[in-house]
């Protein structure tokens, strides 16, 4: 190390505390993640006695209920793959079930474990669909329609929770937001037509993008009109929407059955259908509040709190939720990364075997 470098390092070590302007330049996402991590660690330390006793219950689960939980989670993932497969076939190429299931697992692994996982997962799925022959509008429609059907199905699940369990306002928030959003969209479509709504929305996004890139406000507007026209040319049949809704509902219900079977596997008594439904909705509703992978800490705490509020013992509730998370998060994400890695190696092998032309 040179003398000037040593001097610079020494000077840096005695610099004053960062000013407000310097603090404002710190990445806010990293600060929020650190806060969430600290809160989760504190929660784990405080709840460790119950967690340690819950872990001992996982050593000897009921194999019948455990098998049902695993099968239910496999059915859940298969159902969501079927949603995307049906929406893709409505306007584009037909893809085998094996390929679509692999895509579902891999995209889920990216979504659950990486920062900004939702955007990265959507980008990964979009690229895979494009390599399978889907056009840009068809690939976009597949992802958007699948997400819309999944959200609508979850809203119906929340309605069922409110009816059966008499859940409080917290559980009602997702369905109220969904209903309000759908009402706004319906009013806009009625006033301006679907083409007008899509064009206005895309134009607003395009103008903000052009402003950030210092381009003309209407730069690329012709491409937006062509994209909207191609998107509106996709017209799924009513049976496609019904089948998609059915598969999306099965995706949630099968995952719910996995949670119920996990509770039974560890001997958690008092877990009625209404209580399991309330705990499941509470956990899934709060999953987006955590910036940690897979909603770690927030989802688990919400489910355990819902179970204990319904009369289930803390140790039994913790054991059931831990087993559910091991299956639905750890095992599924691990399998997803294995599929992602295998796909990556196969793509590289295919690329290296392609002859170089020109």
Short mmCIF file of N, CA, C and O in Angstrom, two decimals, residues 108-217:
data_model
loop_
_atom_site.label_atom_id
_atom_site.label_comp_id
_atom_site.label_asym_id
_atom_site.label_seq_id
_atom_site.Cartn_x
_atom_site.Cartn_y
_atom_site.Cartn_z
N UNK A 108 -41.00 -19.46 -9.14
CA UNK A 108 -41.34 -19.33 -7.72
C UNK A 108 -40.08 -19.24 -6.86
O UNK A 108 -40.04 -18.47 -5.89
N UNK A 109 -39.05 -20.01 -7.20
CA UNK A 109 -37.79 -19.95 -6.45
C UNK A 109 -37.15 -18.57 -6.56
O UNK A 109 -36.67 -18.01 -5.58
N UNK A 110 -37.16 -18.01 -7.77
CA UNK A 110 -36.60 -16.67 -7.96
C UNK A 110 -37.41 -15.65 -7.17
O UNK A 110 -36.85 -14.76 -6.50
N UNK A 111 -38.73 -15.76 -7.21
CA UNK A 111 -39.60 -14.81 -6.52
C UNK A 111 -39.42 -14.85 -5.01
O UNK A 111 -39.45 -13.82 -4.34
N UNK A 112 -39.21 -16.06 -4.46
CA UNK A 112 -39.20 -16.22 -3.01
C UNK A 112 -37.86 -15.92 -2.36
O UNK A 112 -37.81 -15.66 -1.16
N UNK A 113 -36.78 -15.92 -3.14
CA UNK A 113 -35.47 -15.85 -2.50
C UNK A 113 -34.63 -14.64 -2.88
O UNK A 113 -33.71 -14.29 -2.14
N UNK A 114 -34.88 -14.00 -4.00
CA UNK A 114 -34.03 -12.90 -4.45
C UNK A 114 -34.66 -11.55 -4.14
O UNK A 114 -35.88 -11.42 -4.14
N UNK A 115 -33.84 -10.52 -3.86
CA UNK A 115 -34.39 -9.16 -3.70
C UNK A 115 -35.06 -8.71 -4.99
O UNK A 115 -34.54 -8.94 -6.08
N UNK A 116 -36.22 -8.07 -4.85
CA UNK A 116 -36.98 -7.71 -6.03
C UNK A 116 -37.45 -8.93 -6.79
O UNK A 116 -37.53 -8.93 -8.02
N UNK A 117 -37.77 -10.00 -6.04
CA UNK A 117 -38.08 -11.28 -6.65
C UNK A 117 -39.26 -11.26 -7.59
O UNK A 117 -39.26 -11.99 -8.59
N UNK A 118 -40.27 -10.45 -7.31
CA UNK A 118 -41.46 -10.43 -8.16
C UNK A 118 -41.11 -9.99 -9.58
O UNK A 118 -41.53 -10.61 -10.56
N UNK A 119 -40.33 -8.90 -9.69
CA UNK A 119 -39.95 -8.40 -11.01
C UNK A 119 -39.01 -9.39 -11.71
O UNK A 119 -39.17 -9.65 -12.91
N UNK A 120 -38.05 -9.94 -10.97
CA UNK A 120 -37.12 -10.89 -11.57
C UNK A 120 -37.84 -12.16 -12.01
O UNK A 120 -37.54 -12.73 -13.06
N UNK A 121 -38.79 -12.61 -11.19
CA UNK A 121 -39.55 -13.80 -11.53
C UNK A 121 -40.38 -13.59 -12.79
O UNK A 121 -40.42 -14.46 -13.68
N UNK A 122 -41.04 -12.43 -12.88
CA UNK A 122 -41.84 -12.14 -14.07
C UNK A 122 -40.95 -12.05 -15.31
O UNK A 122 -41.31 -12.54 -16.39
N UNK A 123 -39.78 -11.42 -15.16
CA UNK A 123 -38.85 -11.33 -16.29
C UNK A 123 -38.35 -12.68 -16.74
O UNK A 123 -38.25 -12.96 -17.94
N UNK A 124 -38.06 -13.55 -15.77
CA UNK A 124 -37.60 -14.90 -16.11
C UNK A 124 -38.69 -15.68 -16.84
O UNK A 124 -38.43 -16.31 -17.87
N UNK A 125 -39.91 -15.64 -16.31
CA UNK A 125 -41.02 -16.35 -16.96
C UNK A 125 -41.28 -15.79 -18.35
O UNK A 125 -41.56 -16.55 -19.29
N UNK A 126 -41.20 -14.47 -18.50
CA UNK A 126 -41.44 -13.84 -19.80
C UNK A 126 -40.41 -14.33 -20.83
O UNK A 126 -40.77 -14.67 -21.96
N UNK A 127 -39.15 -14.38 -20.43
CA UNK A 127 -38.12 -14.83 -21.36
C UNK A 127 -38.31 -16.29 -21.75
O UNK A 127 -38.11 -16.66 -22.92
N UNK A 128 -38.69 -17.14 -20.78
CA UNK A 128 -38.91 -18.54 -21.10
C UNK A 128 -40.08 -18.70 -22.07
O UNK A 128 -40.01 -19.50 -23.02
N UNK A 129 -41.15 -17.96 -21.86
CA UNK A 129 -42.29 -18.04 -22.76
C UNK A 129 -41.91 -17.59 -24.17
O UNK A 129 -42.38 -18.15 -25.17
N UNK A 130 -41.06 -16.58 -24.24
CA UNK A 130 -40.62 -16.10 -25.56
C UNK A 130 -39.79 -17.15 -26.28
O UNK A 130 -39.91 -17.32 -27.49
N UNK A 131 -38.94 -17.86 -25.54
CA UNK A 131 -38.13 -18.91 -26.17
C UNK A 131 -38.99 -20.07 -26.66
O UNK A 131 -38.56 -20.82 -27.55
N UNK A 132 -40.19 -20.22 -26.10
CA UNK A 132 -41.09 -21.29 -26.52
C UNK A 132 -42.01 -20.85 -27.66
O UNK A 132 -42.94 -21.59 -28.02
N UNK A 133 -41.77 -19.67 -28.20
CA UNK A 133 -42.51 -19.24 -29.37
C UNK A 133 -43.63 -18.26 -29.13
O UNK A 133 -44.34 -17.87 -30.06
N UNK A 134 -43.83 -17.82 -27.89
CA UNK A 134 -44.88 -16.84 -27.60
C UNK A 134 -44.44 -15.45 -28.03
O UNK A 134 -43.28 -15.06 -27.80
N UNK A 135 -45.34 -14.71 -28.64
CA UNK A 135 -45.03 -13.32 -28.99
C UNK A 135 -45.03 -12.46 -27.72
O UNK A 135 -45.45 -12.91 -26.66
N UNK A 136 -44.55 -11.23 -27.85
CA UNK A 136 -44.52 -10.33 -26.70
C UNK A 136 -45.91 -10.11 -26.13
O UNK A 136 -46.11 -10.20 -24.91
N UNK A 137 -46.93 -9.80 -26.96
CA UNK A 137 -48.28 -9.63 -26.38
C UNK A 137 -48.82 -10.90 -25.73
O UNK A 137 -49.44 -10.83 -24.66
N UNK A 138 -48.57 -12.06 -26.33
CA UNK A 138 -49.09 -13.31 -25.77
C UNK A 138 -48.40 -13.63 -24.44
O UNK A 138 -49.07 -14.03 -23.46
N UNK A 139 -47.09 -13.46 -24.38
CA UNK A 139 -46.37 -13.70 -23.12
C UNK A 139 -46.84 -12.74 -22.04
O UNK A 139 -47.03 -13.14 -20.87
N UNK A 140 -47.04 -11.48 -22.40
CA UNK A 140 -47.52 -10.49 -21.43
C UNK A 140 -48.93 -10.84 -20.96
O UNK A 140 -49.23 -10.77 -19.76
N UNK A 141 -49.79 -11.22 -21.89
CA UNK A 141 -51.16 -11.59 -21.53
C UNK A 141 -51.15 -12.79 -20.59
O UNK A 141 -51.92 -12.83 -19.63
N UNK A 142 -50.30 -13.78 -20.85
CA UNK A 142 -50.25 -14.98 -20.02
C UNK A 142 -49.93 -14.63 -18.57
O UNK A 142 -50.59 -15.10 -17.63
N UNK A 143 -48.93 -13.79 -18.37
CA UNK A 143 -48.51 -13.44 -17.01
C UNK A 143 -49.55 -12.56 -16.32
O UNK A 143 -49.88 -12.78 -15.15
N UNK A 144 -50.09 -11.58 -17.05
CA UNK A 144 -51.06 -10.67 -16.44
C UNK A 144 -52.36 -11.40 -16.12
O UNK A 144 -52.93 -11.26 -15.03
N UNK A 145 -52.85 -12.20 -17.05
CA UNK A 145 -54.11 -12.91 -16.83
C UNK A 145 -53.97 -13.93 -15.70
O UNK A 145 -54.88 -14.08 -14.88
N UNK A 146 -52.84 -14.61 -15.63
CA UNK A 146 -52.62 -15.57 -14.55
C UNK A 146 -52.61 -14.88 -13.19
O UNK A 146 -53.21 -15.36 -12.23
N UNK A 147 -51.94 -13.73 -13.13
CA UNK A 147 -51.92 -12.97 -11.88
C UNK A 147 -53.29 -12.46 -11.49
O UNK A 147 -53.67 -12.49 -10.31
N UNK A 148 -54.06 -12.02 -12.48
CA UNK A 148 -55.41 -11.51 -12.20
C UNK A 148 -56.32 -12.63 -11.69
O UNK A 148 -57.05 -12.45 -10.71
N UNK A 149 -56.25 -13.80 -12.31
CA UNK A 149 -57.07 -14.92 -11.86
C UNK A 149 -56.66 -15.38 -10.46
O UNK A 149 -57.52 -15.72 -9.64
N UNK A 150 -55.36 -15.37 -10.18
CA UNK A 150 -54.89 -15.77 -8.86
C UNK A 150 -55.38 -14.79 -7.79
O UNK A 150 -55.84 -15.20 -6.71
N UNK A 151 -55.28 -13.49 -8.08
CA UNK A 151 -55.72 -12.48 -7.13
C UNK A 151 -57.22 -12.56 -6.88
O UNK A 151 -57.69 -12.46 -5.74
N UNK A 152 -57.99 -12.74 -7.96
CA UNK A 152 -59.44 -12.86 -7.82
C UNK A 152 -59.82 -14.09 -7.00
O UNK A 152 -60.72 -14.03 -6.14
N UNK A 153 -59.14 -15.20 -7.23
CA UNK A 153 -59.43 -16.42 -6.48
C UNK A 153 -59.10 -16.26 -5.01
O UNK A 153 -59.83 -16.75 -4.14
N UNK A 154 -58.00 -15.55 -4.72
CA UNK A 154 -57.68 -15.31 -3.32
C UNK A 154 -58.71 -14.41 -2.66
O UNK A 154 -59.06 -14.59 -1.48
N UNK A 155 -59.23 -13.44 -3.41
CA UNK A 155 -60.27 -12.57 -2.87
C UNK A 155 -61.52 -13.39 -2.51
O UNK A 155 -62.16 -13.16 -1.48
N UNK A 156 -61.86 -14.36 -3.36
CA UNK A 156 -62.99 -15.24 -3.04
C UNK A 156 -62.71 -16.07 -1.79
O UNK A 156 -63.61 -16.32 -0.98
N UNK A 157 -61.45 -16.46 -1.60
CA UNK A 157 -61.08 -17.20 -0.41
C UNK A 157 -61.22 -16.34 0.84
O UNK A 157 -61.64 -16.80 1.90
N UNK A 158 -60.88 -15.07 0.71
CA UNK A 158 -61.03 -14.14 1.83
C UNK A 158 -62.51 -13.96 2.17
O UNK A 158 -62.89 -13.89 3.34
N UNK A 159 -63.36 -13.89 1.14
CA UNK A 159 -64.80 -13.79 1.38
C UNK A 159 -65.29 -15.00 2.15
O UNK A 159 -66.06 -14.89 3.12
N UNK A 160 -64.82 -16.18 1.75
CA UNK A 160 -65.20 -17.40 2.46
C UNK A 160 -64.72 -17.35 3.91
O UNK A 160 -65.43 -17.79 4.83
N UNK A 161 -63.55 -16.80 4.13
CA UNK A 161 -63.02 -16.67 5.50
C UNK A 161 -63.89 -15.75 6.33
O UNK A 161 -64.21 -16.04 7.49
N UNK A 162 -64.29 -14.64 5.74
CA UNK A 162 -65.13 -13.68 6.47
C UNK A 162 -66.48 -14.30 6.82
O UNK A 162 -67.01 -14.13 7.92
N UNK A 163 -67.03 -15.07 5.88
CA UNK A 163 -68.34 -15.68 6.12
C UNK A 163 -68.26 -16.79 7.17
O UNK A 163 -69.08 -16.86 8.09
N UNK A 164 -67.24 -17.66 7.06
CA UNK A 164 -67.16 -18.82 7.93
C UNK A 164 -66.60 -18.50 9.31
O UNK A 164 -67.07 -19.00 10.32
N UNK A 165 -65.56 -17.63 9.32
CA UNK A 165 -64.85 -17.40 10.58
C UNK A 165 -65.16 -16.06 11.21
O UNK A 165 -64.72 -15.79 12.32
N UNK A 166 -65.89 -15.21 10.50
CA UNK A 166 -66.17 -13.89 11.07
C UNK A 166 -64.91 -13.11 11.31
O UNK A 166 -64.74 -12.50 12.36
N UNK A 167 -63.97 -13.15 10.32
CA UNK A 167 -62.67 -12.51 10.51
C UNK A 167 -62.83 -11.01 10.67
O UNK A 167 -63.80 -10.40 10.25
N UNK A 168 -61.81 -10.43 11.26
CA UNK A 168 -61.82 -8.99 11.51
C UNK A 168 -61.47 -8.19 10.27
O UNK A 168 -61.32 -8.71 9.17
N UNK A 169 -61.26 -6.89 10.49
CA UNK A 169 -61.01 -5.98 9.38
C UNK A 169 -59.70 -6.25 8.69
O UNK A 169 -59.54 -6.00 7.51
N UNK A 170 -58.71 -6.83 9.42
CA UNK A 170 -57.41 -7.06 8.80
C UNK A 170 -57.55 -8.07 7.67
O UNK A 170 -57.01 -7.90 6.59
N UNK A 171 -58.30 -9.14 7.89
CA UNK A 171 -58.48 -10.15 6.85
C UNK A 171 -59.34 -9.62 5.71
O UNK A 171 -59.28 -10.14 4.61
N UNK A 172 -60.18 -8.64 5.99
CA UNK A 172 -61.06 -8.11 4.95
C UNK A 172 -60.34 -7.12 4.03
O UNK A 172 -60.86 -6.80 2.96
N UNK A 173 -59.17 -6.65 4.43
CA UNK A 173 -58.47 -5.64 3.64
C UNK A 173 -58.19 -6.11 2.22
O UNK A 173 -58.47 -5.39 1.25
N UNK A 174 -57.63 -7.33 2.00
CA UNK A 174 -57.34 -7.73 0.62
C UNK A 174 -58.55 -7.75 -0.28
O UNK A 174 -58.49 -7.31 -1.43
N UNK A 175 -59.67 -8.29 0.20
CA UNK A 175 -60.85 -8.36 -0.66
C UNK A 175 -61.42 -6.97 -0.91
O UNK A 175 -61.91 -6.68 -2.01
N UNK A 176 -61.37 -6.09 0.08
CA UNK A 176 -61.86 -4.72 -0.14
C UNK A 176 -61.01 -3.99 -1.19
O UNK A 176 -61.54 -3.29 -2.06
N UNK A 177 -59.70 -4.18 -1.12
CA UNK A 177 -58.81 -3.56 -2.10
C UNK A 177 -59.09 -4.13 -3.49
O UNK A 177 -59.16 -3.39 -4.49
N UNK A 178 -59.27 -5.45 -3.57
CA UNK A 178 -59.53 -6.08 -4.86
C UNK A 178 -60.85 -5.60 -5.45
O UNK A 178 -60.93 -5.26 -6.64
N UNK A 179 -61.89 -5.56 -4.63
CA UNK A 179 -63.20 -5.10 -5.11
C UNK A 179 -63.13 -3.65 -5.58
O UNK A 179 -63.68 -3.28 -6.63
N UNK A 180 -62.45 -2.80 -4.81
CA UNK A 180 -62.32 -1.39 -5.19
C UNK A 180 -61.56 -1.24 -6.50
O UNK A 180 -61.96 -0.47 -7.38
N UNK A 181 -60.47 -2.01 -6.65
CA UNK A 181 -59.69 -1.94 -7.89
C UNK A 181 -60.51 -2.41 -9.08
O UNK A 181 -60.50 -1.78 -10.16
N UNK A 182 -61.24 -3.52 -8.92
CA UNK A 182 -62.08 -4.02 -10.01
C UNK A 182 -63.18 -3.03 -10.36
O UNK A 182 -63.54 -2.87 -11.54
N UNK A 183 -63.73 -2.34 -9.35
CA UNK A 183 -64.78 -1.36 -9.61
C UNK A 183 -64.24 -0.18 -10.41
O UNK A 183 -64.87 0.31 -11.35
N UNK A 184 -63.03 0.27 -10.05
CA UNK A 184 -62.41 1.38 -10.78
C UNK A 184 -62.15 0.99 -12.22
O UNK A 184 -62.43 1.75 -13.17
N UNK A 185 -61.60 -0.22 -12.42
CA UNK A 185 -61.33 -0.70 -13.77
C UNK A 185 -62.62 -0.80 -14.58
O UNK A 185 -62.67 -0.43 -15.76
N UNK A 186 -63.69 -1.31 -13.95
CA UNK A 186 -64.98 -1.45 -14.65
C UNK A 186 -65.51 -0.09 -15.09
O UNK A 186 -66.01 0.06 -16.22
N UNK A 187 -65.40 0.91 -14.22
CA UNK A 187 -65.88 2.26 -14.58
C UNK A 187 -65.06 2.82 -15.74
O UNK A 187 -65.61 3.41 -16.69
N UNK A 188 -63.75 2.66 -15.68
CA UNK A 188 -62.90 3.18 -16.75
C UNK A 188 -63.17 2.49 -18.08
O UNK A 188 -63.22 3.13 -19.13
N UNK A 189 -63.34 1.16 -18.03
CA UNK A 189 -63.61 0.43 -19.27
C UNK A 189 -64.96 0.83 -19.84
O UNK A 189 -65.12 0.98 -21.06
N UNK A 190 -65.94 1.05 -18.99
CA UNK A 190 -67.26 1.46 -19.46
C UNK A 190 -67.22 2.84 -20.10
O UNK A 190 -67.91 3.10 -21.09
N UNK A 191 -66.37 3.72 -19.56
CA UNK A 191 -66.32 5.10 -20.07
C UNK A 191 -65.46 5.22 -21.32
O UNK A 191 -65.82 5.93 -22.28
N UNK A 192 -64.30 4.54 -21.32
CA UNK A 192 -63.34 4.74 -22.41
C UNK A 192 -63.16 3.51 -23.29
O UNK A 192 -62.49 3.61 -24.32
N UNK A 193 -63.72 2.37 -22.92
CA UNK A 193 -63.48 1.15 -23.67
C UNK A 193 -62.16 0.51 -23.24
O UNK A 193 -61.26 1.19 -22.75
N UNK A 194 -62.04 -0.81 -23.45
CA UNK A 194 -60.84 -1.51 -23.02
C UNK A 194 -59.61 -1.01 -23.78
O UNK A 194 -58.54 -0.82 -23.19
N UNK A 195 -59.75 -0.79 -25.06
CA UNK A 195 -58.62 -0.30 -25.85
C UNK A 195 -58.16 1.07 -25.35
O UNK A 195 -56.96 1.33 -25.23
N UNK A 196 -59.13 1.95 -25.05
CA UNK A 196 -58.77 3.27 -24.55
C UNK A 196 -58.07 3.22 -23.21
O UNK A 196 -57.10 3.95 -22.97
N UNK A 197 -58.54 2.34 -22.30
CA UNK A 197 -57.92 2.23 -20.98
C UNK A 197 -56.49 1.73 -21.10
O UNK A 197 -55.56 2.27 -20.49
N UNK A 198 -56.28 0.68 -21.91
CA UNK A 198 -54.94 0.15 -22.08
C UNK A 198 -54.01 1.16 -22.73
O UNK A 198 -52.86 1.31 -22.33
N UNK A 199 -54.51 1.87 -23.73
CA UNK A 199 -53.69 2.85 -24.43
C UNK A 199 -53.31 4.01 -23.50
O UNK A 199 -52.16 4.45 -23.47
N UNK A 200 -54.29 4.50 -22.72
CA UNK A 200 -54.00 5.59 -21.79
C UNK A 200 -52.99 5.15 -20.73
O UNK A 200 -52.06 5.91 -20.39
N UNK A 201 -53.15 3.96 -20.20
CA UNK A 201 -52.23 3.48 -19.18
C UNK A 201 -50.83 3.33 -19.74
O UNK A 201 -49.85 3.77 -19.14
N UNK A 202 -50.73 2.69 -20.91
CA UNK A 202 -49.42 2.49 -21.52
C UNK A 202 -48.78 3.82 -21.90
O UNK A 202 -47.56 4.00 -21.76
N UNK A 203 -49.59 4.78 -22.34
CA UNK A 203 -49.05 6.09 -22.71
C UNK A 203 -48.50 6.82 -21.49
O UNK A 203 -47.44 7.45 -21.56
N UNK A 204 -49.20 6.70 -20.36
CA UNK A 204 -48.69 7.33 -19.14
C UNK A 204 -47.36 6.74 -18.69
O UNK A 204 -46.44 7.46 -18.32
N UNK A 205 -47.27 5.41 -18.74
CA UNK A 205 -46.01 4.75 -18.37
C UNK A 205 -44.90 5.16 -19.34
O UNK A 205 -43.76 5.44 -18.94
N UNK A 206 -45.23 5.20 -20.64
CA UNK A 206 -44.23 5.55 -21.65
C UNK A 206 -43.73 6.98 -21.47
O UNK A 206 -42.52 7.23 -21.58
N UNK A 207 -44.62 7.91 -21.15
CA UNK A 207 -44.19 9.30 -20.98
C UNK A 207 -43.30 9.47 -19.77
O UNK A 207 -42.32 10.23 -19.80
N UNK A 208 -43.61 8.76 -18.67
CA UNK A 208 -42.72 8.82 -17.51
C UNK A 208 -41.36 8.22 -17.82
O UNK A 208 -40.32 8.74 -17.39
N UNK A 209 -41.37 7.13 -18.60
CA UNK A 209 -40.09 6.52 -18.99
C UNK A 209 -39.30 7.46 -19.88
O UNK A 209 -38.07 7.62 -19.70
N UNK A 210 -39.97 8.09 -20.85
CA UNK A 210 -39.27 9.01 -21.74
C UNK A 210 -38.74 10.22 -20.99
O UNK A 210 -37.66 10.74 -21.30
N UNK A 211 -39.50 10.69 -19.99
CA UNK A 211 -39.03 11.82 -19.20
C UNK A 211 -37.76 11.45 -18.43
O UNK A 211 -36.83 12.25 -18.33
N UNK A 212 -37.75 10.24 -17.88
CA UNK A 212 -36.56 9.82 -17.14
C UNK A 212 -35.36 9.64 -18.05
O UNK A 212 -34.22 9.86 -17.64
N UNK A 213 -35.60 9.24 -19.32
CA UNK A 213 -34.50 9.04 -20.27
C UNK A 213 -34.24 10.26 -21.14
O UNK A 213 -33.44 10.20 -22.06
N UNK A 214 -34.92 11.39 -20.83
CA UNK A 214 -34.74 12.65 -21.56
C UNK A 214 -35.05 12.48 -23.05
O UNK A 214 -34.31 12.93 -23.92
N UNK A 215 -36.17 11.85 -23.33
CA UNK A 215 -36.62 11.67 -24.70
C UNK A 215 -37.90 12.47 -24.92
O UNK A 215 -38.50 13.00 -23.99
N UNK A 216 -38.31 12.52 -26.18
CA UNK A 216 -39.57 13.19 -26.52
C UNK A 216 -40.73 12.45 -25.85
O UNK A 216 -40.70 11.21 -25.77
N UNK A 217 -41.76 13.16 -25.38
CA UNK A 217 -42.85 12.51 -24.64
C UNK A 217 -43.53 11.38 -25.40
O UNK A 217 -43.93 10.38 -24.81
#
